Short mmCIF file of C-alpha atoms in Angstrom, two decimals:
data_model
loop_
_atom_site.label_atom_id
_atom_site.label_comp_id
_atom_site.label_asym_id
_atom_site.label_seq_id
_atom_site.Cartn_x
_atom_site.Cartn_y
_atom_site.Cartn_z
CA UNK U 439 20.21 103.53 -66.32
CA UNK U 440 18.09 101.28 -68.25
CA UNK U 441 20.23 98.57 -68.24
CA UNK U 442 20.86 98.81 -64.65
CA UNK U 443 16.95 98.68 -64.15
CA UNK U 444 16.74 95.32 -66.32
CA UNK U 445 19.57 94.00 -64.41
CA UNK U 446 17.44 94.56 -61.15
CA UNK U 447 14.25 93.17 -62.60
CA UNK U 448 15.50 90.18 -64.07
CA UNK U 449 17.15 89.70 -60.68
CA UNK U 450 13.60 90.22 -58.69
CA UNK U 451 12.29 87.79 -61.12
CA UNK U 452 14.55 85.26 -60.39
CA UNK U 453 14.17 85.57 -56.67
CA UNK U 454 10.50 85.61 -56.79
CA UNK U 455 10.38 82.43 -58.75
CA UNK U 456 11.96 80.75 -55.63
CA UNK U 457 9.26 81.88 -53.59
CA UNK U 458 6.69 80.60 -56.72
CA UNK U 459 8.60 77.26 -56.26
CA UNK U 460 8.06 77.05 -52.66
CA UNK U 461 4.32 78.47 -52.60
CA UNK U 462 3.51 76.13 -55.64
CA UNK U 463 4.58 73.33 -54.27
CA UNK U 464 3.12 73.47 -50.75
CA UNK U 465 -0.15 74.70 -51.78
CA UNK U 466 -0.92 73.19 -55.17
CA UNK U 467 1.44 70.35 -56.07
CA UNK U 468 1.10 68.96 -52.21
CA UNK U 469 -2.60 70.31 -52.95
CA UNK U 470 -5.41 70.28 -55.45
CA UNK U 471 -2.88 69.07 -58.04
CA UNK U 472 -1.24 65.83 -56.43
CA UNK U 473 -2.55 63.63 -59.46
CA UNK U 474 -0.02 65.59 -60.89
CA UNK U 475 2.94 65.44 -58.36
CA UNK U 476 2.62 62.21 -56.68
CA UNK U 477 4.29 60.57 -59.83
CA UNK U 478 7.68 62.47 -58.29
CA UNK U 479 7.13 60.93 -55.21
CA UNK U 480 6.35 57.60 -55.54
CA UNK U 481 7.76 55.97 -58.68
CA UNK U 482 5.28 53.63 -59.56
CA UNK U 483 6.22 54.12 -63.57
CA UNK U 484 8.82 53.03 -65.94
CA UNK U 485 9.14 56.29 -68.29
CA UNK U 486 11.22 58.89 -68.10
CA UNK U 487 8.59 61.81 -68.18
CA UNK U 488 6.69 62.14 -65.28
CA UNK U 489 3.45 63.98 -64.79
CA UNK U 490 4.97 66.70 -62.10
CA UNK U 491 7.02 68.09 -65.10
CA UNK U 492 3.62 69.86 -66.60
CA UNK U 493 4.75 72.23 -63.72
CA UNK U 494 7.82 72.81 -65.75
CA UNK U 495 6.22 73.48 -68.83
CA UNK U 496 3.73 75.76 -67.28
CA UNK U 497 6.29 78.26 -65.62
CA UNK U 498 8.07 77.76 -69.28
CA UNK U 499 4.78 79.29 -71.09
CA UNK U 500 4.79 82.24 -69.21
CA UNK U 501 8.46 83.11 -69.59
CA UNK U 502 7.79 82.71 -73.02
CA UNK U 503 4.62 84.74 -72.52
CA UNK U 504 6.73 87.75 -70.59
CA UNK U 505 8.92 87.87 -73.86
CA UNK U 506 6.40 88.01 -76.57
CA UNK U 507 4.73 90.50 -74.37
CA UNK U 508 8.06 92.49 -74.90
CA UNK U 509 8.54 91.88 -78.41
CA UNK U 510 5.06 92.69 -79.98
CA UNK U 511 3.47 95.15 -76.97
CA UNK U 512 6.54 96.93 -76.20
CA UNK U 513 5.90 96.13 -72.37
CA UNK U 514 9.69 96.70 -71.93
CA UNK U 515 9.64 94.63 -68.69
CA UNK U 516 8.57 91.60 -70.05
CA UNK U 517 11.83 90.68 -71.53
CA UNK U 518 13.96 90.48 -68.04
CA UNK U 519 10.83 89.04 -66.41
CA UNK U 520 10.89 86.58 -68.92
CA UNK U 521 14.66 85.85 -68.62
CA UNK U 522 14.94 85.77 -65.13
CA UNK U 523 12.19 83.10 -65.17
CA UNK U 524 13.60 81.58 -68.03
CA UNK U 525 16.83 81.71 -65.66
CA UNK U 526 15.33 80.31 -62.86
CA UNK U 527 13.67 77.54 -64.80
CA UNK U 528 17.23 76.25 -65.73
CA UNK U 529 18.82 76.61 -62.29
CA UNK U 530 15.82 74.39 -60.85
CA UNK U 531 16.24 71.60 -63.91
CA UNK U 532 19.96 71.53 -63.04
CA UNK U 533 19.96 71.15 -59.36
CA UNK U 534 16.32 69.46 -59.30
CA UNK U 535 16.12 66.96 -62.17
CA UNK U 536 20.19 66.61 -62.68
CA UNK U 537 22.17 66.89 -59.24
CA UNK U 538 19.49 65.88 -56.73
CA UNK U 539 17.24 63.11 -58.77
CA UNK U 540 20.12 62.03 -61.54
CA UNK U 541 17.76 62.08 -64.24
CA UNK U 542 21.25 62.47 -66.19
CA UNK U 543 24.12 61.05 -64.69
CA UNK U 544 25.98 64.62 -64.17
CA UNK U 545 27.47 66.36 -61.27
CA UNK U 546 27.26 63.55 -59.19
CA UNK U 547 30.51 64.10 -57.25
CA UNK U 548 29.53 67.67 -56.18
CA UNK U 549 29.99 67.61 -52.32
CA UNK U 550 30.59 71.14 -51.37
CA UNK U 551 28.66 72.81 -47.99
CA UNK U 552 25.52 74.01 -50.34
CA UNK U 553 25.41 71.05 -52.44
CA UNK U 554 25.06 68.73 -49.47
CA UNK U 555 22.49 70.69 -47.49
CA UNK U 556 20.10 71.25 -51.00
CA UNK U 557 20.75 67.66 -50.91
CA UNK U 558 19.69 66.83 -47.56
CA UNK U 559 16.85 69.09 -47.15
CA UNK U 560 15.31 67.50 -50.15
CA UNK U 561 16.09 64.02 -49.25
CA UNK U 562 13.92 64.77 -46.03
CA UNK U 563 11.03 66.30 -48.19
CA UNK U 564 10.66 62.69 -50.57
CA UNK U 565 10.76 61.06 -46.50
CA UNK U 566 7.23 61.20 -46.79
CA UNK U 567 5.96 59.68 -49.91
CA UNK U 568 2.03 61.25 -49.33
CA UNK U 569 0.28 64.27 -49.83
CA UNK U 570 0.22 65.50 -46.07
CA UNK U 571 3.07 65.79 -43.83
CA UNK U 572 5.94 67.19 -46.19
CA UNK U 573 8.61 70.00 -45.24
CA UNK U 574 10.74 71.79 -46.70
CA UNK U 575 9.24 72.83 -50.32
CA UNK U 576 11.72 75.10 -51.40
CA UNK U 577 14.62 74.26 -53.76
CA UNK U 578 17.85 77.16 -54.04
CA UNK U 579 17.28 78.70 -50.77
CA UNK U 580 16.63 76.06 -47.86
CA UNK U 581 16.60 76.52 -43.87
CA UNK U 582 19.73 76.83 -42.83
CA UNK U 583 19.43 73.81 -40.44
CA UNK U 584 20.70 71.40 -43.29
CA UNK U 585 23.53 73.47 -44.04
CA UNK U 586 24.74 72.63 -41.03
CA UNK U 587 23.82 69.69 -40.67
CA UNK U 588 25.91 69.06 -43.86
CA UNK U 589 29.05 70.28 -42.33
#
């Protein structure tokens, strides 16, 4: 039964984090913390790192944090918190950073129905280059409308 009840909270974690994602996004990367983000927008730099991936490393510290909470305070949930972000984290990196932005030249020749509309509803978000005026903030789970548009 335990397992069962990990299973179910690392999947809840997961989930949630898409909903983090979106919320974070709109409201803080698109808000207070643009200094941060606009880097990702506009590419007025010639490195590699770019100051939006502190949001990365952030969401990566408190995986980490859910897990030590686990291992040292025996707050059982922290480990499939902790995973599921830790899960999420690398499901965003490899259809963010990889197959959207080619930040490594993989899975370039993905062209299925899903690919194309993740594709195409994040193509319209970088549209607008400025702080105001964005859609679509999510990243896994997108409005339908550029699924089918992708068909």
């Amino acid at each position: 039964m335990q397992t069962i009840l990990w299973i179910i909270i690392f999947l809840a974690a997961y989930c949630t984090m898409e909903f983090m994602a979106w919320f974070t996004h709109k409201y803080i990367m698109h808000g207070f913390l643009w200094s941060l983000h606009k880097d990702h927008h506009k590419k007025d730099h010639d490195s590699w790192f770019e100051r939006n991936d502190l949001f990365f490393i952030f969401y990566a510290v408190v995986s980490i944090s859910c897990i030590l909470l686990w291992k040292f305070n025996d707050f059982w949930a922290g480990l499939p918190i902790g995973l599921g972000i830790l899960a999420y984290g690398i499901s965003y990196f490899i259809v963010h950073d990889i197959f959207i932005h080619q930040r490594f030249k993989m899975f370039r020749n993905i062209n299925n129905w899903y690919a194309k509309g993740v594709r195409r509803a994040h193509k319209i978000h970088h549209k607008n280059i400025g702080k105001k005026d964005s859609e679509c903030f999510g990243m896994l789970f997108v409005p339908f409308k550029y699924f089918k548009e992708a068909k």
